[in-house]
Amino acid sequence: MGGVADGRAAWRTLCENWHLFAGTPSELWLNHALSLFFAIDEPLSAENADASFDQITARLADSDLRPLAVLDRSNVEVIATTEFALDPLDHHKTIVANGLGQRIRTTYRPDDVTDPDAPDFTSALARFGELTGEDTSTWTGLIKAHATRRAYFRDHGATATDHGVPTARTADLSLPDKQRLLDAALRGTLDTQGTEQFRAQMLTEMAALSAEDGMVMQIHAGSRRATDPVLQTERGRNLGDDIPVPTDFVGGLQALLGRFGNAENFRLLVFTLDESTYARELAPMAGYWPALMVGPPWWFHDSPNGIRRYLDAMHETAGFHNLAGFNDDTRALLSIPARHDVWRREVCGYIARLVAEHRVSMSTGAALARWLSYDAAKTAYKLP
Amino acid sequence: MGGVADGRAAWRTLCENWHLFAGTPSELWLNHALSLFFAIDEPLSAENADASFDQITARLADSDLRPLAVLDRSNVEVIATTEFALDPLDHHKTIVANGLGQRIRTTYRPDDVTDPDAPDFTSALARFGELTGEDTSTWTGLIKAHATRRAYFRDHGATATDHGVPTARTADLSLPDKQRLLDAALRGTLDTQGTEQFRAQMLTEMAALSAEDGMVMQIHAGSRRATDPVLQTERGRNLGDDIPVPTDFVGGLQALLGRFGNAENFRLLVFTLDESTYARELAPMAGYWPALMVGPPWWFHDSPNGIRRYLDAMHETAGFHNLAGFNDDTRALLSIPARHDVWRREVCGYIARLVAEHRVSMSTGAALARWLSYDAAKTAYKLP
Amino acid sequence: MGGVADGRAAWRTLCENWHLFAGTPSELWLNHALSLFFAIDEPLSAENADASFDQITARLADSDLRPLAVLDRSNVEVIATTEFALDPLDHHKTIVANGLGQRIRTTYRPDDVTDPDAPDFTSALARFGELTGEDTSTWTGLIKAHATRRAYFRDHGATATDHGVPTARTADLSLPDKQRLLDAALRGTLDTQGTEQFRAQMLTEMAALSAEDGMVMQIHAGSRRATDPVLQTERGRNLGDDIPVPTDFVGGLQALLGRFGNAENFRLLVFTLDESTYARELAPMAGYWPALMVGPPWWFHDSPNGIRRYLDAMHETAGFHNLAGFNDDTRALLSIPARHDVWRREVCGYIARLVAEHRVSMSTGAALARWLSYDAAKTAYKLP
């Protein structure tokens, strides 16, 4: 691996420009990982680029850097991946077979069969029918297919579903209207509004299934995808050109919450990239709706400042116990300890200021620090 | 009263779940009232639920907890209620008769006859005509009825009006257009847009009347009412399911301010639930329009963090002297001292930081603390 | 000048009401200028109004208060004005002739010929054609006229262009569609939407020219102009009744960035009055697009609190090196030192807190303080 020329060249470029990351969470996470796992404590620079590259390369072969060892060292009790509905879950089968099913779980993320904008959507629906033995050309069959597939995911450890949507819009249409949307989707004749309605109705259907099967529902809303046409053409989707936009949670979630917001068995976690919704929308909504908890600051916002703004704007109206604790969706395994460490430190700093201002007592503060750092996430995701 | 089983059961539930309120302003207000009025200084818990219930129940019979005694003890110089236009003001008649008319005032809140979405709106308009001797089926008569009724409210101490509206939209229509809106309202054929226009025009009419009779006009805008259909069906309106939404003050208030924003005798206080409008819209508008002052943080935001965010975003552009000081619209009499105490402490803390940073002098800081805590409210509401 | 009665009366009014400015940046800037240039260190008041007026009047005649002396004393290396496209640049000709062309530069601000809402727009287009020898009744000729005029401005020191627009909307239309817009503009038949489209397309054209000629492009977006009809009638435009509104940078700049966001030679500086876009839109966009840097807090927001909110919300996602440092657009020459001083102090205070929290090292902090206070602006504006 040490001989991969591209890797070394890329690393040199990173090191030469390392000063550009000053004060960013990327710098913080990387420094943490470099220190904790590679004993590199000097700031990266053009001067130490080759040496650090060699040091990292050599270290990567060590057995204590294999994924399970990293999870052990970092005290990770549970980690969850997300897989699309059509994913065969082969890795998770192996994981279950190895007795690790309680620790490494999947999550049902059916964007491939709920979003008409997903690539090859109609053939995806057809494969979804084959996989589940349902007729996915009827709305009722399509929902049955989801129910079946969700059970399959639960067998591989899933306690939650996840839904990435450009807006938080939900709908509650009649069956004929729903079938019309599906027919149009299968014919490829859905316009922009129909596509949005399809996704909107699907969120409500997912809530209905969650109210039945108890899977925790997550909505990640509010990013405009693929803003750079050049990148799309040359390299494809999901490479950094997704940018947040204003998101309407009050009107958007109305249809879904109006039906399931009080449902006993239902839990909805909402994630936003639009901080103006913290105090205005999500905190009051979480304070009102029994089913609703607010997910942690996400993507651009799980940073020191981002976490402070989140706690500042959220806790007075939502209460700390409607916050879902912390998780993040990084794919960088070695950065997980750093990310949780930032959260824990910011939570403790925040709570400490409340204690210093006599707004919570010392013992309550200690309980809140534990809740936010540990118990909240287990509770929110119904982990045993 | 000690024997009311429902009350005790509800109190037990509250005490058992008291930890859920940690760090919220509700906890802070309740703790303050429990300590100040009931000498209960221990945090509520399942263990002390019955004892605290008994202690409170016993105390409630004491004469120093009667409303006037509470006002005395809390140094409340003036308190104002709000009544709908059709309210006979019977209680306020008694208050005036008892020589308390300067201290306990009413406020003209005519939502019952200005908002076509109000329950029984057409019959309300008819009764409004009877009450005032005006023909409220003509726009001109309807406005005369308001003028008459406002005078009646002033006779019962009112110095202000209050208007609760879903948006801040105002309008300045021709008389024929206004009459068309009224006709449609009376026939019950106003659509959503017409209803919004009716309210929008009514706000401008109220400004016109205020510019004449000098009553301070308050607009509380930006809450989506009744978001939970289940609650509406089972228990009704105004029970906690109202959630703030983005509010456009610049475009919304354009028609009203364009006509009366420079009027000598006119004062408009605006309240928002959308904090993103603090620095972007309300502070510059208050800095520009002679008639406009910004109301204090409201509803979810009269909390320690809420007040800090308000002052931080507001004072540099609006100036402290365009802020209306503090008031809140609680119905919980015993929480009033706590709410004002929070405001005063946060104001003093904020000003103290300005002094520490040499951004205002010590003597200016002292003057600002007094202004924000006391004089601003009297000035804003034209209290003698 | 001491004998101008209006001036003295106005100054008295200001002094009598000086307390209204407590804690505002206006107070801070004025105090700084009074102290630095006039040795007036006592707060203004009714009592010292006449004395301070006399003191200022006497001082204004001193040669060390002449503009160049002020620039020298304040260590101003470069200052740039903005001129409309039709401006003959007579003053700048003199400046160049006097060997000051590197220090006092113009900026190309062609709103007079890019915004159909500008006064006398059609005759402005005609004069633009005469001035450049191009046929500005064709879209292609109009763009050529810009190219010619931009070169003329560069000859007078311009390194940048500036565009004041109500929204950030950009467009990328076909040539026939563009010609149709221009035809309608020349006939005076553009409706509101056509006017917006004209401006939107013009921004993209300016980006195309900047990608060719290397001039730094600035967009100042998001103010609703002329909200007070009374002021418009009695005194005219640009006198304080412009109020910020929500601004959509993601959708708005899509067309422009999709074409030029990756262009080697192109640099775009964006200024916003809508702080909710800091963390949600501008920081992620600046992090993604090579061409984009974020301008400093502007207009209402280049204040102590405004700068803190800007840095807090911006730097984690954008990185400090995508920030354009500081500049402001005041016309008050004597307030320039104060404004830059506020920026430098707030930057240093902010960085110092990062250092104290061990989020950047001492040496990195020193480098960032210098970058933000000095080098960033020179880099952003391509100053030699």
GROMACS .gro file of C-alpha atoms in nm, chain B:
model
  384
  385MET     CA    1  -5.988   2.203   4.734
  386GLY     CA    2  -5.739   1.968   4.897
  387GLY     CA    3  -5.982   1.691   4.822
  388VAL     CA    4  -5.983   1.727   4.444
  389ALA     CA    5  -5.850   1.387   4.336
  390ASP     CA    6  -5.766   1.493   3.979
  391GLY     CA    7  -5.553   1.778   4.099
  392ARG     CA    8  -5.344   1.560   4.326
  393ALA     CA    9  -5.302   1.292   4.059
  394ALA     CA   10  -5.192   1.551   3.806
  395TRP     CA   11  -4.948   1.699   4.056
  396ARG     CA   12  -4.802   1.354   4.126
  397THR     CA   13  -4.748   1.298   3.754
  398LEU     CA   14  -4.574   1.633   3.729
  399CYS     CA   15  -4.351   1.561   4.028
  400GLU     CA   16  -4.260   1.214   3.904
  401ASN     CA   17  -4.148   1.362   3.573
  402TRP     CA   18  -3.995   1.679   3.710
  403HIS     CA   19  -3.648   1.586   3.580
  404LEU     CA   20  -3.780   1.626   3.225
  405PHE     CA   21  -3.804   2.000   3.285
  406ALA     CA   22  -3.437   2.041   3.380
  407GLY     CA   23  -3.296   2.362   3.238
  408THR     CA   24  -3.626   2.482   3.092
  409PRO     CA   25  -3.780   2.819   3.178
  410SER     CA   26  -4.089   2.633   3.301
  411GLU     CA   27  -3.878   2.475   3.573
  412LEU     CA   28  -3.720   2.806   3.658
  413TRP     CA   29  -4.052   2.990   3.682
  414LEU     CA   30  -4.217   2.719   3.887
  415ASN     CA   31  -3.924   2.687   4.124
  416HIS     CA   32  -3.928   3.062   4.175
  417ALA     CA   33  -4.299   3.067   4.253
  418LEU     CA   34  -4.276   2.763   4.479
  419SER     CA   35  -3.996   2.922   4.674
  420LEU     CA   36  -4.134   3.276   4.690
  421PHE     CA   37  -4.498   3.202   4.762
  422PHE     CA   38  -4.494   2.853   4.913
  423ALA     CA   39  -4.155   2.825   5.082
  424ILE     CA   40  -4.088   2.506   4.888
  425ASP     CA   41  -3.718   2.504   4.806
  426GLU     CA   42  -3.657   2.136   4.750
  427PRO     CA   43  -3.680   2.013   4.390
  428LEU     CA   44  -4.009   1.840   4.319
  429SER     CA   45  -3.994   1.461   4.305
  430ALA     CA   46  -4.211   1.153   4.342
  431GLU     CA   47  -4.107   1.149   4.709
  432ASN     CA   48  -4.231   1.495   4.800
  433ALA     CA   49  -4.531   1.507   4.565
  434ASP     CA   50  -4.798   1.462   4.831
  435ALA     CA   51  -4.630   1.681   5.089
  436SER     CA   52  -4.579   1.966   4.845
  437PHE     CA   53  -4.935   1.931   4.719
  438ASP     CA   54  -5.066   1.960   5.073
  439GLN     CA   55  -4.838   2.251   5.151
  440ILE     CA   56  -4.950   2.442   4.843
  441THR     CA   57  -5.316   2.363   4.904
  442ALA     CA   58  -5.298   2.488   5.261
  443ARG     CA   59  -5.115   2.804   5.159
  444LEU     CA   60  -5.365   2.893   4.886
  445ALA     CA   61  -5.621   2.982   5.151
  446ASP     CA   62  -5.397   3.247   5.302
  447SER     CA   63  -5.504   3.602   5.243
  448ASP     CA   64  -5.158   3.712   5.130
  449LEU     CA   65  -5.199   3.488   4.828
  450ARG     CA   66  -5.510   3.667   4.705
  451PRO     CA   67  -5.443   3.836   4.369
  452LEU     CA   68  -5.412   4.192   4.496
  453ALA     CA   69  -5.183   4.081   4.775
  454VAL     CA   70  -4.967   3.903   4.521
  455LEU     CA   71  -4.951   4.215   4.305
  456ASP     CA   72  -4.856   4.420   4.611
  457ARG     CA   73  -4.588   4.180   4.722
  458SER     CA   74  -4.445   4.167   4.368
  459ASN     CA   75  -4.445   4.545   4.325
  460VAL     CA   76  -4.669   4.519   4.021
  461GLU     CA   77  -4.768   4.876   3.943
  462VAL     CA   78  -4.982   4.795   3.643
  463ILE     CA   79  -5.119   4.478   3.494
  464ALA     CA   80  -5.323   4.454   3.176
  465THR     CA   81  -5.554   4.180   3.063
  466THR     CA   82  -5.673   4.134   2.706
  467GLU     CA   83  -6.040   4.103   2.620
  468PHE     CA   84  -6.214   4.036   2.294
  469ALA     CA   85  -6.417   4.314   2.134
  470LEU     CA   86  -6.745   4.152   2.233
  471ASP     CA   87  -6.648   4.109   2.596
  472PRO     CA   88  -6.879   4.314   2.822
  473LEU     CA   89  -6.583   4.397   3.051
  474ASP     CA   90  -6.791   4.317   3.360
  475HIS     CA   91  -6.487   4.240   3.572
  476HIS     CA   92  -6.321   4.561   3.462
  477LYS     CA   93  -6.634   4.756   3.556
  478THR     CA   94  -6.599   4.618   3.908
  479ILE     CA   95  -6.230   4.699   3.902
  480VAL     CA   96  -6.295   5.057   3.798
  481ALA     CA   97  -6.571   5.086   4.059
  482ASN     CA   98  -6.323   4.971   4.321
  483GLY     CA   99  -6.079   5.242   4.223
  484LEU     CA  100  -5.831   4.999   4.068
  485GLY     CA  101  -5.882   5.110   3.710
  486GLN     CA  102  -5.534   5.264   3.681
  487ARG     CA  103  -5.367   4.950   3.805
  488ILE     CA  104  -5.564   4.672   3.637
  489ARG     CA  105  -5.639   4.762   3.279
  490THR     CA  106  -5.796   4.591   2.984
  491THR     CA  107  -5.654   4.574   2.633
  492TYR     CA  108  -5.856   4.577   2.313
  493ARG     CA  109  -5.802   4.244   2.138
  494PRO     CA  110  -6.065   4.231   1.865
  495ASP     CA  111  -5.961   3.904   1.698
  496ASP     CA  112  -6.320   3.786   1.745
  497VAL     CA  113  -6.439   4.046   1.494
  498THR     CA  114  -6.128   4.095   1.278
  499ASP     CA  115  -6.041   3.736   1.190
  500PRO     CA  116  -6.284   3.549   0.964
  501ASP     CA  117  -6.132   3.225   1.096
  502ALA     CA  118  -6.258   3.303   1.448
  503PRO     CA  119  -6.546   3.082   1.566
  504ASP     CA  120  -6.896   3.213   1.477
  505PHE     CA  121  -6.747   3.508   1.295
  506THR     CA  122  -7.061   3.626   1.113
  507SER     CA  123  -7.276   3.622   1.422
  508ALA     CA  124  -6.994   3.795   1.609
  509LEU     CA  125  -7.007   4.076   1.353
  510ALA     CA  126  -7.383   4.103   1.402
  511ARG     CA  127  -7.347   4.126   1.780
  512PHE     CA  128  -7.068   4.379   1.732
  513GLY     CA  129  -7.318   4.596   1.540
  514GLU     CA  130  -7.580   4.567   1.813
  515LEU     CA  131  -7.328   4.647   2.084
  516THR     CA  132  -7.207   4.965   1.913
  517GLY     CA  133  -7.516   5.078   1.727
  518GLU     CA  134  -7.335   5.059   1.394
  519ASP     CA  135  -7.418   4.876   1.073
  520THR     CA  136  -7.137   4.623   1.063
  521SER     CA  137  -7.247   4.492   0.726
  522THR     CA  138  -7.078   4.792   0.567
  523TRP     CA  139  -6.704   4.839   0.592
  524THR     CA  140  -6.744   5.197   0.705
  525GLY     CA  141  -6.990   5.094   0.974
  526LEU     CA  142  -6.762   4.815   1.085
  527ILE     CA  143  -6.472   5.055   1.134
  528LYS     CA  144  -6.697   5.298   1.321
  529ALA     CA  145  -6.800   5.012   1.548
  530HIS     CA  146  -6.433   4.956   1.626
  531ALA     CA  147  -6.382   5.325   1.701
  532THR     CA  148  -6.675   5.317   1.942
  533ARG     CA  149  -6.566   4.997   2.109
  534ARG     CA  150  -6.208   5.114   2.146
  535ALA     CA  151  -6.337   5.420   2.335
  536TYR     CA  152  -6.534   5.186   2.560
  537PHE     CA  153  -6.217   4.987   2.630
  538ARG     CA  154  -6.022   5.305   2.700
  539ASP     CA  155  -6.285   5.391   2.959
  540HIS     CA  156  -6.181   5.069   3.129
  541GLY     CA  157  -5.817   5.153   3.133
  542ALA     CA  158  -5.699   5.027   2.796
  543THR     CA  159  -5.397   5.208   2.652
  544ALA     CA  160  -5.329   4.943   2.391
  545THR     CA  161  -5.475   4.703   2.140
  546ASP     CA  162  -5.347   4.356   2.060
  547HIS     CA  163  -5.376   4.151   1.745
  548GLY     CA  164  -5.291   3.784   1.710
  549VAL     CA  165  -5.235   3.698   1.346
  550PRO     CA  166  -5.084   3.399   1.166
  551THR     CA  167  -4.879   3.627   0.939
  552ALA     CA  168  -4.769   3.993   0.951
  553ARG     CA  169  -4.935   4.069   0.620
  554THR     CA  170  -5.110   4.404   0.592
  555ALA     CA  171  -5.304   4.557   0.302
  556ASP     CA  172  -5.426   4.895   0.184
  557LEU     CA  173  -5.726   4.828  -0.039
  558SER     CA  174  -5.988   5.054  -0.193
  559LEU     CA  175  -6.324   5.085  -0.021
  560PRO     CA  176  -6.507   4.877  -0.285
  561ASP     CA  177  -6.248   4.600  -0.246
  562LYS     CA  178  -6.285   4.613   0.131
  563GLN     CA  179  -6.663   4.595   0.104
  564ARG     CA  180  -6.630   4.295  -0.128
  565LEU     CA  181  -6.420   4.118   0.135
  566LEU     CA  182  -6.676   4.195   0.404
  567ASP     CA  183  -6.964   4.081   0.186
  568ALA     CA  184  -6.791   3.753   0.118
  569ALA     CA  185  -6.712   3.712   0.487
  570LEU     CA  186  -7.075   3.766   0.580
  571ARG     CA  187  -7.187   3.515   0.315
  572GLY     CA  188  -6.924   3.274   0.441
  573THR     CA  189  -6.763   3.252   0.098
  574LEU     CA  190  -6.416   3.391   0.175
  575ASP     CA  191  -6.143   3.156   0.057
  576THR     CA  192  -5.806   3.121   0.231
  577GLN     CA  193  -5.658   3.411   0.042
  578GLY     CA  194  -5.957   3.634   0.106
  579THR     CA  195  -5.944   3.551   0.476
  580GLU     CA  196  -5.579   3.650   0.484
  581GLN     CA  197  -5.660   3.973   0.298
  582PHE     CA  198  -5.940   4.051   0.540
  583ARG     CA  199  -5.703   4.021   0.836
  584ALA     CA  200  -5.435   4.214   0.644
  585GLN     CA  201  -5.669   4.504   0.575
  586MET     CA  202  -5.800   4.500   0.931
  587LEU     CA  203  -5.449   4.550   1.069
  588THR     CA  204  -5.413   4.863   0.859
  589GLU     CA  205  -5.754   4.985   0.979
  590MET     CA  206  -5.648   4.932   1.338
  591ALA     CA  207  -5.334   5.136   1.269
  592ALA     CA  208  -5.548   5.415   1.126
  593LEU     CA  209  -5.761   5.415   1.439
  594SER     CA  210  -5.454   5.407   1.662
  595ALA     CA  211  -5.306   5.704   1.476
  596GLU     CA  212  -5.628   5.885   1.568
  597ASP     CA  213  -5.705   5.769   1.922
  598GLY     CA  214  -5.348   5.710   2.035
  599MET     CA  215  -5.390   5.352   2.149
  600VAL     CA  216  -5.066   5.157   2.124
  601MET     CA  217  -5.101   4.881   1.865
  602GLN     CA  218  -4.949   4.540   1.926
  603ILE     CA  219  -4.906   4.269   1.661
  604HIS     CA  220  -4.826   3.913   1.770
  605ALA     CA  221  -4.754   3.735   1.443
  606GLY     CA  222  -4.618   3.411   1.312
  607SER     CA  223  -4.771   3.110   1.485
  608ARG     CA  224  -4.939   2.833   1.292
  609ARG     CA  225  -5.238   2.751   1.506
  610ALA     CA  226  -5.392   2.411   1.572
  611THR     CA  227  -5.132   2.179   1.417
  612ASP     CA  228  -5.271   1.868   1.589
  613PRO     CA  229  -5.606   1.759   1.446
  614VAL     CA  230  -5.651   1.500   1.724
  615LEU     CA  231  -5.617   1.765   1.995
  616GLN     CA  232  -5.855   1.993   1.808
  617THR     CA  233  -6.120   1.722   1.793
  618GLU     CA  234  -6.079   1.598   2.147
  619ARG     CA  235  -6.004   1.912   2.345
  620GLY     CA  236  -6.013   2.223   2.126
  621ARG     CA  237  -5.794   2.524   2.041
  622ASN     CA  238  -5.506   2.700   2.213
  623LEU     CA  239  -5.377   2.403   2.410
  624GLY     CA  240  -5.015   2.390   2.306
  625ASP     CA  241  -5.011   2.273   1.945
  626ASP     CA  242  -4.940   2.616   1.796
  627ILE     CA  243  -4.595   2.623   1.635
  628PRO     CA  244  -4.402   2.924   1.498
  629VAL     CA  245  -4.330   2.958   1.127
  630PRO     CA  246  -4.110   3.194   0.923
  631THR     CA  247  -4.257   3.541   0.924
  632ASP     CA  248  -4.209   3.817   0.666
  633PHE     CA  249  -4.221   4.154   0.841
  634VAL     CA  250  -4.069   4.362   0.562
  635GLY     CA  251  -4.318   4.273   0.293
  636GLY     CA  252  -4.593   4.201   0.544
  637LEU     CA  253  -4.596   4.537   0.722
  638GLN     CA  254  -4.520   4.738   0.406
  639ALA     CA  255  -4.880   4.854   0.347
  640LEU     CA  256  -4.938   4.952   0.710
  641LEU     CA  257  -4.605   5.125   0.767
  642GLY     CA  258  -4.612   5.296   0.429
  643ARG     CA  259  -4.926   5.474   0.547
  644PHE     CA  260  -4.872   5.518   0.921
  645GLY     CA  261  -4.507   5.445   0.996
  646ASN     CA  262  -4.433   5.818   1.022
  647ALA     CA  263  -4.760   5.918   1.193
  648GLU     CA  264  -4.695   6.138   1.495
  649ASN     CA  265  -4.944   5.978   1.730
  650PHE     CA  266  -4.896   5.619   1.622
  651ARG     CA  267  -4.698   5.351   1.802
  652LEU     CA  268  -4.669   4.993   1.683
  653LEU     CA  269  -4.515   4.713   1.890
  654VAL     CA  270  -4.424   4.402   1.695
  655PHE     CA  271  -4.364   4.060   1.851
  656THR     CA  272  -4.203   3.774   1.663
  657LEU     CA  273  -4.145   3.402   1.717
  658ASP     CA  274  -3.900   3.388   1.428
  659GLU     CA  275  -3.562   3.487   1.567
  660SER     CA  276  -3.409   3.506   1.221
  661THR     CA  277  -3.606   3.830   1.179
  662TYR     CA  278  -3.440   3.999   1.480
  663ALA     CA  279  -3.126   4.131   1.311
  664ARG     CA  280  -3.245   4.097   0.953
  665GLU     CA  281  -3.580   4.273   0.967
  666LEU     CA  282  -3.707   4.406   1.299
  667ALA     CA  283  -3.394   4.582   1.419
  668PRO     CA  284  -3.341   4.777   1.095
  669MET     CA  285  -3.714   4.852   1.073
  670ALA     CA  286  -3.724   4.980   1.431
  671GLY     CA  287  -3.418   5.188   1.354
  672TYR     CA  288  -3.592   5.344   1.059
  673TRP     CA  289  -3.964   5.385   1.139
  674PRO     CA  290  -4.051   5.640   1.406
  675ALA     CA  291  -4.371   5.453   1.495
  676LEU     CA  292  -4.213   5.112   1.543
  677MET     CA  293  -4.080   4.956   1.863
  678VAL     CA  294  -3.987   4.590   1.900
  679GLY     CA  295  -4.169   4.393   2.165
  680PRO     CA  296  -3.977   4.169   2.406
  681PRO     CA  297  -3.899   3.804   2.330
  682TRP     CA  298  -4.229   3.625   2.344
  683TRP     CA  299  -4.381   3.287   2.426
  684PHE     CA  300  -4.101   3.034   2.378
  685HIS     CA  301  -3.835   3.302   2.394
  686ASP     CA  302  -3.874   3.490   2.726
  687SER     CA  303  -3.613   3.256   2.871
  688PRO     CA  304  -3.250   3.318   2.973
  689ASN     CA  305  -3.106   3.207   2.638
  690GLY     CA  306  -3.394   3.359   2.445
  691ILE     CA  307  -3.340   3.698   2.605
  692ARG     CA  308  -2.964   3.684   2.540
  693ARG     CA  309  -3.018   3.603   2.172
  694TYR     CA  310  -3.273   3.884   2.148
  695LEU     CA  311  -3.047   4.146   2.299
  696ASP     CA  312  -2.747   4.025   2.104
  697ALA     CA  313  -2.924   4.045   1.768
  698MET     CA  314  -3.138   4.348   1.833
  699HIS     CA  315  -2.971   4.634   2.015
  700GLU     CA  316  -2.687   4.728   1.782
  701THR     CA  317  -2.914   4.815   1.491
  702ALA     CA  318  -3.238   4.903   1.671
  703GLY     CA  319  -3.079   5.082   1.964
  704PHE     CA  320  -3.197   5.004   2.317
  705HIS     CA  321  -3.449   5.284   2.304
  706ASN     CA  322  -3.652   5.120   2.028
  707LEU     CA  323  -3.706   4.815   2.248
  708ALA     CA  324  -4.032   4.804   2.440
  709GLY     CA  325  -3.889   4.665   2.764
  710PHE     CA  326  -4.052   4.356   2.904
  711ASN     CA  327  -4.395   4.209   2.940
  712ASP     CA  328  -4.531   3.862   2.901
  713ASP     CA  329  -4.869   3.711   2.839
  714THR     CA  330  -4.876   3.440   3.104
  715ARG     CA  331  -5.202   3.352   3.273
  716ALA     CA  332  -5.010   3.218   3.571
  717LEU     CA  333  -5.022   3.508   3.817
  718LEU     CA  334  -4.762   3.360   4.049
  719SER     CA  335  -4.509   3.326   3.769
  720ILE     CA  336  -4.509   3.696   3.686
  721PRO     CA  337  -4.239   3.791   3.937
  722ALA     CA  338  -4.015   3.512   3.809
  723ARG     CA  339  -4.055   3.615   3.446
  724HIS     CA  340  -3.970   3.977   3.513
  725ASP     CA  341  -3.686   3.867   3.738
  726VAL     CA  342  -3.537   3.663   3.454
  727TRP     CA  343  -3.562   3.960   3.220
  728ARG     CA  344  -3.403   4.197   3.470
  729ARG     CA  345  -3.119   3.960   3.549
  730GLU     CA  346  -3.049   3.888   3.185
  731VAL     CA  347  -3.062   4.256   3.096
  732CYS     CA  348  -2.823   4.340   3.377
  733GLY     CA  349  -2.594   4.054   3.282
  734TYR     CA  350  -2.594   4.166   2.920
  735ILE     CA  351  -2.531   4.530   3.001
  736ALA     CA  352  -2.261   4.434   3.247
  737ARG     CA  353  -2.076   4.256   2.968
  738LEU     CA  354  -2.102   4.569   2.752
  739VAL     CA  355  -1.959   4.770   3.039
  740ALA     CA  356  -1.681   4.517   3.095
  741GLU     CA  357  -1.591   4.543   2.726
  742HIS     CA  358  -1.595   4.925   2.747
  743ARG     CA  359  -1.877   4.939   2.496
  744VAL     CA  360  -2.092   5.149   2.728
  745SER     CA  361  -1.983   5.342   3.035
  746MET     CA  362  -2.080   5.244   3.389
  747SER     CA  363  -2.331   5.528   3.418
  748THR     CA  364  -2.483   5.460   3.077
  749GLY     CA  365  -2.508   5.094   3.170
  750ALA     CA  366  -2.699   5.180   3.485
  751ALA     CA  367  -2.935   5.400   3.286
  752LEU     CA  368  -2.990   5.128   3.027
  753ALA     CA  369  -3.064   4.868   3.293
  754ARG     CA  370  -3.331   5.092   3.438
  755TRP     CA  371  -3.470   5.179   3.096
  756LEU     CA  372  -3.501   4.818   2.987
  757SER     CA  373  -3.635   4.696   3.321
  758TYR     CA  374  -3.883   4.970   3.395
  759ASP     CA  375  -3.916   5.291   3.194
  760ALA     CA  376  -3.924   5.130   2.850
  761ALA     CA  377  -4.246   4.941   2.922
  762LYS     CA  378  -4.419   5.247   3.067
  763THR     CA  379  -4.311   5.456   2.772
  764ALA     CA  380  -4.400   5.194   2.515
  765TYR     CA  381  -4.751   5.147   2.652
  766LYS     CA  382  -4.807   5.517   2.726
  767LEU     CA  383  -4.872   5.446   3.092
  768PRO     CA  384  -4.896   5.753   3.314
   0.00000   0.00000   0.00000
